[in-house]
Coordinates of C-alpha atoms and ligand atoms in Angstrom, one line a residue:
X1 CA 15.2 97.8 59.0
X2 CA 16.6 94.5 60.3
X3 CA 15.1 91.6 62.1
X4 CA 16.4 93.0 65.6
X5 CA 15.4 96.4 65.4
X6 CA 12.0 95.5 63.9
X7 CA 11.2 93.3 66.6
X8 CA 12.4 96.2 69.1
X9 CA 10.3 98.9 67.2
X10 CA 7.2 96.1 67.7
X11 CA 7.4 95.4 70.7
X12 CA 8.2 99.4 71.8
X13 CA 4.7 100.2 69.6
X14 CA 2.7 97.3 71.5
X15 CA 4.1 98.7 75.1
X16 CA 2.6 102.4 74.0
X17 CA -1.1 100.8 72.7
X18 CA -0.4 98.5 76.9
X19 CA 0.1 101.9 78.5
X20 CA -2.8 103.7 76.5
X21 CA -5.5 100.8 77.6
X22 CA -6.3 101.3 74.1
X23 CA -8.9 98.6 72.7
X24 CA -7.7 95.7 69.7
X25 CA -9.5 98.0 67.3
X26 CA -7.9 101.3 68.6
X27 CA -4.4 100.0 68.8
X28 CA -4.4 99.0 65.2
X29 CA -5.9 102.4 64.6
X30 CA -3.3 103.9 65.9
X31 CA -0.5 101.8 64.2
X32 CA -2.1 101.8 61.2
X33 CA -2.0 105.5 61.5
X34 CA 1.7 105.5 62.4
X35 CA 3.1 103.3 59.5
X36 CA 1.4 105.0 57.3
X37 CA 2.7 108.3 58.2
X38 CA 0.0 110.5 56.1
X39 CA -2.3 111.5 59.4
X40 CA -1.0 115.0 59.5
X41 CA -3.1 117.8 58.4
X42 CA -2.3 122.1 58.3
X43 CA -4.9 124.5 59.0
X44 CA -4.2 128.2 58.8
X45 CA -5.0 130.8 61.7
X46 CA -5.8 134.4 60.7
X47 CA -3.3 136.8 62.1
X48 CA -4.0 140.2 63.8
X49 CA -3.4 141.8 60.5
X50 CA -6.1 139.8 59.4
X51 CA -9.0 142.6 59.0
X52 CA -12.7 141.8 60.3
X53 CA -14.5 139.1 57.7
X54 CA -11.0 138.2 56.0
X55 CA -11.1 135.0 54.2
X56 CA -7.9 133.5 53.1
X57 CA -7.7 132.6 49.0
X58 CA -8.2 129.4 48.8
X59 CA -10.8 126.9 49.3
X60 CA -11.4 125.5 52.6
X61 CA -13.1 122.8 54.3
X62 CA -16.3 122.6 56.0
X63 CA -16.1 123.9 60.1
X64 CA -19.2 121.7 60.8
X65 CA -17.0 118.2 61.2
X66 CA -14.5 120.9 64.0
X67 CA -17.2 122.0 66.3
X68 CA -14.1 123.4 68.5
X69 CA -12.4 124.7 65.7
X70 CA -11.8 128.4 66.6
X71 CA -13.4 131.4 64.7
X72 CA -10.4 132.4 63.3
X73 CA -9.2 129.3 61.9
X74 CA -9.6 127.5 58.8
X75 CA -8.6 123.8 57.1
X76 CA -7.5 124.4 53.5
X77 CA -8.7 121.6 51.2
X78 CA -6.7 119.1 50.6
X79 CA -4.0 119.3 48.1
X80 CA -3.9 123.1 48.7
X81 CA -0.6 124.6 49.3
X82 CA -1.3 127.9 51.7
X83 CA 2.2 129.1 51.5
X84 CA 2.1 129.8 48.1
X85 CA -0.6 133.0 48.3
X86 CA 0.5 136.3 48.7
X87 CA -1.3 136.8 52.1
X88 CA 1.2 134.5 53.3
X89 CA 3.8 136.1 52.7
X90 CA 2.4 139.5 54.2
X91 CA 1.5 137.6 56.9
X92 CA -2.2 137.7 57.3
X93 CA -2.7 133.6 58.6
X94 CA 0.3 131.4 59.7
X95 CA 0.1 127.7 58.9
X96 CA 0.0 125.3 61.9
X97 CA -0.9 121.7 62.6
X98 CA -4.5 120.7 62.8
X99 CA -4.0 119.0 66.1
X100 CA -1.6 122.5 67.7
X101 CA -5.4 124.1 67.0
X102 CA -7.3 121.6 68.5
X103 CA -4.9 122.6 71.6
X104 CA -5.6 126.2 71.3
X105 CA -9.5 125.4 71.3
X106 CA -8.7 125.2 75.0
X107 CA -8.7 128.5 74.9
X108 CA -12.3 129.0 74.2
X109 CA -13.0 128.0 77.9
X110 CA -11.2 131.1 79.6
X111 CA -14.0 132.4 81.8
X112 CA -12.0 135.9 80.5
X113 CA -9.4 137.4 78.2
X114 CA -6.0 137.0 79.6
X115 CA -4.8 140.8 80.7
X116 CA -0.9 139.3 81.6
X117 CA -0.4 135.7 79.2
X118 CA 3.6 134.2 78.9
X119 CA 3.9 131.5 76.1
X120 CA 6.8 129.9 77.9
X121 CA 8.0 127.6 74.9
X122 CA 6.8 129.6 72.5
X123 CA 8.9 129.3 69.1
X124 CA 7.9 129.2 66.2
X125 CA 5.2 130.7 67.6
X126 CA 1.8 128.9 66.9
X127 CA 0.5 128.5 70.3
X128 CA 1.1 132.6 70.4
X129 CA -0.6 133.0 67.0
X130 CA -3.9 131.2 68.3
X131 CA -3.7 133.0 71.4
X132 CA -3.9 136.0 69.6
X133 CA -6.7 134.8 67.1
X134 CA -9.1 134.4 70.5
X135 CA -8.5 137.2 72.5
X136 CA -7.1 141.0 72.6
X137 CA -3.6 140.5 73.4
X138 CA -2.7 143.0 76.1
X139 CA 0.6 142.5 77.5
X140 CA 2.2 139.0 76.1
X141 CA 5.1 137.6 76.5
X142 CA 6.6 134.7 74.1
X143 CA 9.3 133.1 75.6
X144 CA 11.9 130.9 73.7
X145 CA 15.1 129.2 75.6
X146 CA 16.8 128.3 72.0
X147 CA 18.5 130.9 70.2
X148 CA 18.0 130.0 66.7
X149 CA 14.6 129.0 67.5
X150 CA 13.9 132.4 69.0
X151 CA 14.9 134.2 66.0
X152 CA 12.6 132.6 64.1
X153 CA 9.7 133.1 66.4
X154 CA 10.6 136.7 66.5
X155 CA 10.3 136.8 62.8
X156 CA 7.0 135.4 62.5
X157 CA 5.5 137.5 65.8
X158 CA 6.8 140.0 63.9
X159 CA 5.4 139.9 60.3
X160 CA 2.2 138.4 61.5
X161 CA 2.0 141.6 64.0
X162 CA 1.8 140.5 67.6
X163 CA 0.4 143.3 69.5
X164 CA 1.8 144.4 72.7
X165 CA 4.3 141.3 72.1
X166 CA 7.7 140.5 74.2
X167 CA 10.2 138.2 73.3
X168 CA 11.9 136.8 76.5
X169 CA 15.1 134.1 76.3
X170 CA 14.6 132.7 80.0
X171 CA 14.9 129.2 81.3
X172 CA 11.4 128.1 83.5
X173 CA 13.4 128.2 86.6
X174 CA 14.0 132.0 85.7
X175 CA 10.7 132.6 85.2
X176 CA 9.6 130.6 88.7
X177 CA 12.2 132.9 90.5
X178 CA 11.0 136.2 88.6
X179 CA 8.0 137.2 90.6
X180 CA 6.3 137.6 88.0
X181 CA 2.6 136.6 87.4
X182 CA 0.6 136.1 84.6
X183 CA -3.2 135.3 84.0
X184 CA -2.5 132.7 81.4
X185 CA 0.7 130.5 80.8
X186 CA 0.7 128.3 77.7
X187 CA 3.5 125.4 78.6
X188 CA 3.7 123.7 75.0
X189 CA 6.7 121.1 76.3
X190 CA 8.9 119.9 74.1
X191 CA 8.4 116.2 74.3
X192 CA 9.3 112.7 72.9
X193 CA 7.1 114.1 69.6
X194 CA 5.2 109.9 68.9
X195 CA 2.7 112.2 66.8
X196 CA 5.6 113.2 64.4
X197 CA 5.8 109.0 63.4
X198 CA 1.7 110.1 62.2
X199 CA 3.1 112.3 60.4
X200 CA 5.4 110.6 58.3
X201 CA 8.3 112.3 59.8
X202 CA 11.6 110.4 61.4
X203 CA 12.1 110.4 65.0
X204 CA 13.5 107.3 66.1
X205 CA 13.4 106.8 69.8
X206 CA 10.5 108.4 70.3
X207 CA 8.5 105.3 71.6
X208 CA 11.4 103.9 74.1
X209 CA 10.9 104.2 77.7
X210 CA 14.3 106.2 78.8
X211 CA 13.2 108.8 75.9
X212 CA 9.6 109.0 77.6
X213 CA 11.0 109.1 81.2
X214 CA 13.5 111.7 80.2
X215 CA 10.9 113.9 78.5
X216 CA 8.7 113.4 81.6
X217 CA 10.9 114.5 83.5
X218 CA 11.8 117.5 81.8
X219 CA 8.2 118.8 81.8
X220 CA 7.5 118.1 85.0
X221 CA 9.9 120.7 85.8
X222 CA 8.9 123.1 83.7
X223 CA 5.7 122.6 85.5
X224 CA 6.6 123.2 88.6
X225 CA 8.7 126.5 87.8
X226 CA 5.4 128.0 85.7
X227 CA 3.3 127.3 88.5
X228 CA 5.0 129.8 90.6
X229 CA 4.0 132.3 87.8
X230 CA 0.2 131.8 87.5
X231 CA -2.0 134.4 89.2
X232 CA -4.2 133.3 91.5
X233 CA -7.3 132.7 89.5
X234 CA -5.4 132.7 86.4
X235 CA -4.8 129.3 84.3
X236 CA -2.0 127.6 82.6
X237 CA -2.4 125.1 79.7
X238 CA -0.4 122.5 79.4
X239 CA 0.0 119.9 76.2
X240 CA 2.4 118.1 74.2
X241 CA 2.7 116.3 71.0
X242 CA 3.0 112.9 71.9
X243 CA 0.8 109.9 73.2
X244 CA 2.3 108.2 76.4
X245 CA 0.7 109.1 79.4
X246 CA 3.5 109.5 81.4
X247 CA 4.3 113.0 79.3
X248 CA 1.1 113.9 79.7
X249 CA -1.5 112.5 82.4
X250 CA 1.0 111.4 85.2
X251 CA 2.6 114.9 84.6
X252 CA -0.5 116.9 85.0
X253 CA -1.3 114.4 88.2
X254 CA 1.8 115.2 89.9
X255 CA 1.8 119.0 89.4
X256 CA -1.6 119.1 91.0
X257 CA -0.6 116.3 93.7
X258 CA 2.5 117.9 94.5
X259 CA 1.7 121.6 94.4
X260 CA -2.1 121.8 95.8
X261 CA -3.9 124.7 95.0
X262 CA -4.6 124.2 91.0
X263 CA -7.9 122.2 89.5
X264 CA -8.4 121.1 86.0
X265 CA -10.8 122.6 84.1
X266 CA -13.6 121.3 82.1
X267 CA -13.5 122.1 78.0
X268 CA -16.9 122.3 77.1
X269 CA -15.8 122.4 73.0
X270 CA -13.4 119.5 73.7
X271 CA -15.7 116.9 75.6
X272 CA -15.7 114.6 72.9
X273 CA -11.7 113.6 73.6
X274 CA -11.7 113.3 77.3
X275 CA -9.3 111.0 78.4
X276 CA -9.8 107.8 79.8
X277 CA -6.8 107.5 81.8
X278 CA -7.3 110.3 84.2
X279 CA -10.2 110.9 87.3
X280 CA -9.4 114.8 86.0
X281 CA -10.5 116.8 82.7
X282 CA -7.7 116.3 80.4
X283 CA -8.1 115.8 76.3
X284 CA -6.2 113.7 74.2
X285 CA -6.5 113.7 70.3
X286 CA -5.4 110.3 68.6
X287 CA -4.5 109.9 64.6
X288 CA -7.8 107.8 64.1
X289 CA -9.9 110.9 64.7
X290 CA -9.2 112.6 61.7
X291 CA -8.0 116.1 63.0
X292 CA -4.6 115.6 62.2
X293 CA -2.0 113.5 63.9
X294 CA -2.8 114.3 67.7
X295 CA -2.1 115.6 70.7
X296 CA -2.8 116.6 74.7
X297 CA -4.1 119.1 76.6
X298 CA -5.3 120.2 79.8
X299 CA -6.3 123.9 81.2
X300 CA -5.2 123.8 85.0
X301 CA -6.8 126.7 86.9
X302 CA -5.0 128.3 89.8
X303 CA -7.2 128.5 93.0
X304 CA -8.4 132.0 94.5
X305 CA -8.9 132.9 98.2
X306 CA -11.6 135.0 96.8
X307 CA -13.4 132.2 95.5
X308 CA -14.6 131.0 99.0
Ligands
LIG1 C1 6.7 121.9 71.2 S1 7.8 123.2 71.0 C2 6.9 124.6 71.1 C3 6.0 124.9 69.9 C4 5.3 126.3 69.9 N1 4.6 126.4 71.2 C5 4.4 126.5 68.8 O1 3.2 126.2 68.9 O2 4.9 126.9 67.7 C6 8.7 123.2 72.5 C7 9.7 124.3 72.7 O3 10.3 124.2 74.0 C8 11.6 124.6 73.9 N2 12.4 123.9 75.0 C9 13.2 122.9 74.9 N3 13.7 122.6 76.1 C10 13.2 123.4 77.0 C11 13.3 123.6 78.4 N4 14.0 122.8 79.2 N5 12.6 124.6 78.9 C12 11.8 125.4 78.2 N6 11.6 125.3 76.9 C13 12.3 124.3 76.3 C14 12.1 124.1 72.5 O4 13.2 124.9 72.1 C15 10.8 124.3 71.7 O5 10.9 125.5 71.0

């Protein structure tokens, strides 16, 4: 890189740790973390064709350092390939990011199974997957605006069996016009993706501010078109793949600010990554705490008259 743009890169990195109110030690954490590009981590989640007691072929590692890692989950060992088993291939587990099932753990705070749920950005489909490995799926809906990424998540709903599964193509401002209502909406927003740099994967621009503001922006209205379709009493999950709290905090903030009517909840199994930049329960995973390269998430729950 030259002079100019390493100074720019710099000086973009030390604005994120500023806007994170992260600590000396934390911040070098986390840039240590991004330079060296090797935080990333799979785990595999069983599928629905999965029987009872299943146990994937390969050695795995020990739950007791995930406390919120979800039943039907497991971390293969490092240096173990998962995609190269025959189970794989007939789609008994489907191979996700470490930190995409810390999201899901979310899940394990549903007061009950979902009986309507709409992934809204749903492909390739992992968000779906854990869904599935953590309750019945009754009547689901994944939802994917991209083409070619829709095929693909109909291909893995598919072999890794989906039950009582719809694939939908509409924008969020569809859905908020549809008058439809679901009990749980999983908004997984596309987003500036500062995790993938953890990950030793390219993404340049990721850190600048018009990229963040844009991608705020974006998810905000996603937001407010999902809200429309959240039962009252049902919940909504909302996280990203990326660190500033602009795509992630502020966005939650304003939803609730703006709309009225929808709490966060509390995650028991996630306590340990509360944020610090919010008065609301909210989670954040960073690179430096070992469960892959990180993430957000926060369970908003929609008020119900009944529950005066
Ligand atoms: C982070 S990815 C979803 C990953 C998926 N939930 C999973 O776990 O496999 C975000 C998705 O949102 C879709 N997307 C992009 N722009 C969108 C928009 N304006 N509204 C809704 N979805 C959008 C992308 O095509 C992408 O598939």
């Amino acid at each position: 890189m030259h002079d100019e743009a390493l100074r720019t890169s710099a000086r973009a990195e030390q604005r994120l740790c500023e806007r994170l109110r992260l600590e000396t030690e934390q911040s070098e954490a986390l840039l240590r973390a991004m330079h060296a590009g090797n935080a990333g981590r799979q785990a595999v989640v069983f599928s629905p064709r999965a029987p009872r007691g299943y146990e994937p072929p390969f050695a795995c590692a020990d739950r007791t350092s995930f406390p919120w890692l979800p039943t039907r989950v497991r971390i293969p060992e490092s240096g173990e390939n998962p995609t190269r088993y025959a189970d794989y291939a007939a789609g008994l587990y489907y191979v996700l990011d470490l930190s995409s099932c810390w999201v899901g753990a979310a899940l394990s705070s549903l007061p009950q199974e979902p009986q309507r749920s709409l992934d809204m950005c749903a492909a390739p489909g992992g968000k779906s997957m854990l869904l599935a490995a953590q309750v019945e799926l009754h009547d689901h809906t994944a939802n994917e605006v991209n083409a070619a990424r829709r095929g693909i998540l109909r291909q893995n709903a598919e072999l890794c069996g989906l039950p009582n599964t719809r694939i939908m193509s509409l924008r969020p401002d569809q859905w908020g016009n549809s008058g439809e209502f679901f009990d749980l909406i999983l908004v997984d927003a596309p987003c500036s993706g500062q995790s993938l740099l953890c990950k030793g994967v390219k993404n340049p621009g990721c850190l600048s501010s018009s990229m963040v503001r844009g991608n705020a922006k974006r998810q905000r209205g996603i937001l407010l078109s999902a809200v429309r379709c959240v039962a009252p009493g049902g919940h909504l999950l909302y996280s990203t793949c990326t660190y500033d709290p602009e795509e992630n905090e502020r966005v939650v903030a304003y939803i609730m600010r703006r709309i009225g009517g929808f709490s966060a909840c509390e995650v028991p199994s996630l306590a340990a990554y509360r944020t610090w930049l919010a008065d609301f329960p909210a989670y954040r995973l960073m690179p430096h705490h070992g469960a892959g390269a990180g993430g957000f998430c926060c369970l908003l729950r929609r008020e119900n008259k009944e529950d005066d």
